[in-house]
Amino acid sequence: MQTIHSISGIRDLVRDLRARDHVIALVPTMGALHDGHLSLIRLAAERADTVIVSIFVNPTQFGPNEDFLKYPRELGADLAACQEAGADVVFTPSVEEMYPKGFSTYVVEDRVSKPLEGASRPTHFRGVTTVVAKLLHIAQPDLMVFGQKDAQQVAVIKKMVEDLLIPVEVVVGPTVRESDGLAMSSRNRYLTATQRKEALALFQALSKAKEMVEGGELRADRLIAEATHILSDHRRIRVIYVAVADRDTMEAAREVTPGKSLIALAVWVDEVRLIDNFLL
Ligand code: PAF
């Protein structure tokens, strides 16, 4: 496995791989890798000749009071994990090279990115689409792999790829969970043991909603009320949103359309912000 720090280094490599007809997969990450990321790298390796994993804590997707500075950075452990999971190349650009001085161009998806996460983190998706567009231009992959855990991010990126006619396939891997159901997330490591216990309420709330749907309850307000009730029963949890929405447009739905809808939620567990979702 190679580690490449510079944009020109990746461009040279990609030129060579393309000349040899390699199928290239890109797995964009911010590092602090867990089994969820590793499952995406393995998925990429099944589909491509060369898997490039990018590790870049992207400053533009963090709001002014968010955790950019304290976001975990563990390059040594991440490189070992990438190698183990089957990555061929790890790309670790610097902030200075990705956002040179005077940088003033952004990519903005203007609809799918607005509700839910977009409502509480107004500049988040602009940062995500901008960095992903840059990574696409640098690595020119045939496919790019994301996790369903970030359901709205998946929908926004698919829309950007469609709208900007970018020739890349967006592949989505299922959410990987701890044995008790908590969705894996780099931010889980901020949780104390007590908060970790409370965080299980996200999975419980989503599971209850899914059970209700399976029992024939399709009214969004009933599902949201029940999930909110379960979350609110936990002293450390503050609900940011619970929503039933179309999985592609993220528009709120009044009724579940099986196969089209999801239930998504975001909460604070004390000062740790967590999200999760279930496809319905
Ligand atoms: O999901 C993430 O880790 C980030 O949002 C991404 C896609 C790597 C862009 O910085």
Coordinates of N, CA and C in Angstrom, one line a residue, residues 145-243:
V145 N -17.3 5.2 -2.9 CA -18.2 4.5 -1.9 C -18.4 5.3 -0.6
F146 N -19.7 5.3 -0.2 CA -20.1 6.0 1.0 C -21.0 5.1 1.8
G147 N -21.2 5.5 3.1 CA -22.0 4.7 4.0 C -23.4 5.2 4.2
Q148 N -24.3 4.3 4.3 CA -25.7 4.7 4.5 C -26.0 5.4 5.8
K149 N -25.1 5.3 6.7 CA -25.2 5.9 8.0 C -25.4 7.4 7.8
D150 N -24.7 8.0 6.8 CA -24.9 9.4 6.5 C -25.9 9.5 5.3
A151 N -27.1 9.2 5.6 CA -28.1 9.0 4.5 C -28.3 10.3 3.7
Q152 N -28.3 11.5 4.3 CA -28.5 12.7 3.6 C -27.2 13.0 2.8
Q153 N -26.1 12.8 3.3 CA -24.8 13.0 2.6 C -24.9 12.1 1.3
V154 N -25.3 10.9 1.4 CA -25.4 10.0 0.2 C -26.4 10.7 -0.8
A155 N -27.5 11.2 -0.4 CA -28.5 11.7 -1.3 C -28.0 13.0 -1.9
V156 N -27.3 13.8 -1.1 CA -26.8 15.1 -1.7 C -25.7 14.8 -2.7
I157 N -24.8 13.8 -2.4 CA -23.7 13.5 -3.4 C -24.3 12.9 -4.6
K158 N -25.2 12.0 -4.5 CA -25.8 11.5 -5.7 C -26.4 12.6 -6.6
K159 N -27.1 13.5 -5.9 CA -27.7 14.6 -6.7 C -26.6 15.5 -7.4
M160 N -25.5 15.8 -6.6 CA -24.4 16.6 -7.2 C -23.9 15.8 -8.5
V161 N -23.7 14.5 -8.3 CA -23.1 13.7 -9.4 C -24.0 13.8 -10.6
E162 N -25.3 13.7 -10.3 CA -26.3 13.7 -11.4 C -26.4 15.1 -12.1
D163 N -26.5 16.1 -11.3 CA -26.6 17.4 -11.8 C -25.4 17.9 -12.5
L164 N -24.2 17.6 -12.1 CA -23.0 18.1 -12.7 C -22.4 17.1 -13.7
L165 N -23.2 16.0 -14.0 CA -22.8 15.1 -15.1 C -21.5 14.5 -14.8
I166 N -21.2 14.1 -13.5 CA -19.9 13.6 -13.2 C -19.9 12.1 -13.5
P167 N -18.9 11.6 -14.3 CA -19.0 10.2 -14.7 C -18.4 9.3 -13.6
V168 N -19.2 9.1 -12.5 CA -18.7 8.2 -11.4 C -20.0 7.5 -10.9
E169 N -19.8 6.3 -10.5 CA -20.9 5.5 -9.9 C -20.8 5.7 -8.3
V170 N -21.9 6.1 -7.7 CA -21.9 6.2 -6.3 C -22.4 4.9 -5.7
V171 N -21.6 4.2 -4.9 CA -21.9 2.9 -4.3 C -22.1 3.2 -2.8
V172 N -23.2 2.6 -2.3 CA -23.5 2.8 -0.9 C -23.5 1.5 -0.1
G173 N -22.7 1.6 1.0 CA -22.6 0.4 1.9 C -23.5 0.5 3.1
P174 N -24.0 -0.6 3.6 CA -25.0 -0.5 4.7 C -24.3 0.0 6.0
T175 N -25.1 0.5 6.9 CA -24.6 1.0 8.2 C -24.1 -0.2 9.0
V176 N -22.9 0.0 9.6 CA -22.3 -1.1 10.4 C -22.6 -0.6 11.9
R177 N -23.1 -1.6 12.7 CA -23.5 -1.3 14.0 C -22.6 -2.1 15.1
E178 N -22.5 -1.5 16.2 CA -21.9 -2.3 17.4 C -22.9 -3.4 17.7
S179 N -22.5 -4.4 18.5 CA -23.3 -5.6 18.7 C -24.7 -5.2 19.4
D180 N -24.7 -4.1 20.1 CA -26.0 -3.6 20.8 C -26.8 -2.7 19.9
G181 N -26.3 -2.4 18.7 CA -27.1 -1.6 17.7 C -26.6 -0.2 17.5
L182 N -25.8 0.3 18.3 CA -25.3 1.7 18.1 C -24.5 1.8 16.7
A183 N -24.9 2.7 15.9 CA -24.3 2.9 14.6 C -22.8 3.3 14.8
M184 N -21.9 2.7 14.1 CA -20.5 3.1 14.3 C -20.3 4.5 13.7
S185 N -19.5 5.3 14.5 CA -19.2 6.7 14.1 C -17.9 7.1 14.7
S186 N -17.2 7.9 14.0 CA -15.9 8.3 14.6 C -16.2 9.2 15.9
R187 N -17.4 9.8 15.9 CA -17.7 10.6 17.1 C -18.1 9.8 18.3
N188 N -18.4 8.5 18.1 CA -18.7 7.6 19.3 C -17.6 7.7 20.3
R189 N -16.4 8.0 19.9 CA -15.3 7.9 20.8 C -15.3 9.1 21.8
Y190 N -16.1 10.1 21.5 CA -16.3 11.2 22.4 C -17.1 10.8 23.6
L191 N -17.9 9.7 23.5 CA -18.9 9.4 24.5 C -18.3 8.8 25.8
T192 N -18.7 9.2 26.9 CA -18.3 8.5 28.2 C -19.2 7.2 28.3
A193 N -18.8 6.4 29.3 CA -19.6 5.1 29.4 C -21.1 5.4 29.6
T194 N -21.4 6.4 30.4 CA -22.8 6.8 30.7 C -23.5 7.3 29.4
Q195 N -22.8 8.1 28.7 CA -23.4 8.7 27.5 C -23.6 7.6 26.5
R196 N -22.6 6.7 26.4 CA -22.7 5.5 25.5 C -23.9 4.7 25.7
K197 N -24.3 4.5 27.0 CA -25.5 3.8 27.3 C -26.7 4.5 26.8
E198 N -26.7 5.8 27.1 CA -27.9 6.6 26.6 C -28.0 6.7 25.1
A199 N -26.9 6.6 24.4 CA -26.9 6.7 23.0 C -27.6 5.5 22.3
L200 N -27.7 4.5 23.0 CA -28.4 3.3 22.5 C -29.9 3.6 22.2
A201 N -30.4 4.7 22.8 CA -31.8 5.1 22.6 C -32.0 5.4 21.1
L202 N -31.0 5.9 20.3 CA -31.2 6.1 18.9 C -31.6 4.9 18.2
F203 N -30.9 3.8 18.5 CA -31.2 2.5 17.8 C -32.6 2.0 18.3
Q204 N -32.9 2.2 19.6 CA -34.2 1.8 20.1 C -35.3 2.5 19.5
A205 N -35.1 3.8 19.3 CA -36.2 4.7 18.7 C -36.4 4.3 17.2
L206 N -35.3 4.1 16.5 CA -35.5 3.7 15.1 C -36.1 2.3 15.0
S207 N -35.7 1.4 15.9 CA -36.2 0.0 15.8 C -37.7 0.0 16.1
K208 N -38.1 0.8 17.0 CA -39.5 0.9 17.4 C -40.3 1.4 16.1
A209 N -39.8 2.4 15.5 CA -40.5 2.9 14.3 C -40.6 1.9 13.2
K210 N -39.5 1.1 13.0 CA -39.5 0.1 12.0 C -40.5 -1.0 12.3
E211 N -40.5 -1.3 13.6 CA -41.5 -2.4 14.1 C -42.9 -1.9 13.8
M212 N -43.2 -0.6 14.1 CA -44.5 -0.1 13.8 C -44.9 -0.1 12.3
V213 N -43.9 0.2 11.5 CA -44.1 0.2 10.0 C -44.4 -1.3 9.6
E214 N -43.6 -2.2 10.2 CA -43.9 -3.6 9.8 C -45.2 -4.1 10.3
G215 N -45.7 -3.4 11.3 CA -47.1 -3.8 11.8 C -48.2 -3.0 11.1
G216 N -47.8 -2.2 10.1 CA -48.8 -1.6 9.3 C -49.0 -0.1 9.5
E217 N -48.3 0.5 10.5 CA -48.4 2.0 10.8 C -47.6 2.7 9.8
L218 N -48.2 3.5 8.9 CA -47.4 4.2 7.9 C -47.5 5.7 8.1
R219 N -48.3 6.2 9.1 CA -48.4 7.6 9.3 C -47.1 8.2 10.0
A220 N -46.5 9.1 9.3 CA -45.2 9.7 9.8 C -45.3 10.3 11.2
D221 N -46.4 11.0 11.4 CA -46.5 11.7 12.7 C -46.5 10.7 13.9
R222 N -47.2 9.5 13.7 CA -47.2 8.5 14.7 C -45.8 7.9 15.0
L223 N -45.1 7.7 13.9 CA -43.7 7.1 14.0 C -42.8 8.1 14.7
I224 N -42.9 9.4 14.3 CA -42.0 10.4 14.9 C -42.4 10.6 16.3
A225 N -43.6 10.6 16.7 CA -44.0 10.8 18.1 C -43.5 9.7 18.9
E226 N -43.6 8.5 18.5 CA -43.1 7.3 19.3 C -41.6 7.4 19.4
A227 N -40.9 7.6 18.3 CA -39.4 7.7 18.4 C -39.0 8.8 19.3
T228 N -39.6 10.0 19.2 CA -39.3 11.1 20.0 C -39.5 10.8 21.5
H229 N -40.6 10.1 21.8 CA -40.9 9.7 23.1 C -39.8 8.8 23.7
I230 N -39.3 7.9 22.9 CA -38.3 7.0 23.4 C -37.0 7.8 23.7
L231 N -36.7 8.7 22.8 CA -35.4 9.5 23.0 C -35.6 10.4 24.2
S232 N -36.8 11.0 24.3 CA -37.0 12.0 25.4 C -36.9 11.4 26.8
D233 N -37.0 10.1 26.8 CA -37.0 9.4 28.1 C -35.6 9.3 28.7
H234 N -34.6 9.8 28.0 CA -33.2 9.8 28.4 C -32.8 11.2 28.8
R235 N -32.3 11.3 30.0 CA -32.0 12.5 30.6 C -30.9 13.3 29.8
R236 N -29.9 12.6 29.3 CA -28.8 13.3 28.6 C -29.1 13.7 27.1
I237 N -30.2 13.2 26.6 CA -30.5 13.3 25.2 C -31.4 14.6 24.9
R238 N -31.0 15.4 23.9 CA -31.8 16.5 23.4 C -32.0 16.2 22.0
V239 N -33.3 16.1 21.6 CA -33.6 15.8 20.2 C -33.4 17.0 19.3
I240 N -32.7 16.9 18.2 CA -32.5 17.9 17.2 C -33.6 17.8 16.2
Y241 N -33.7 16.6 15.6 CA -34.9 16.3 14.7 C -35.1 14.8 14.7
V242 N -36.4 14.5 14.4 CA -36.8 13.1 14.0 C -37.7 13.3 12.8
A243 N -37.3 12.6 11.7 CA -38.1 12.9 10.5 C -38.3 11.7 9.7

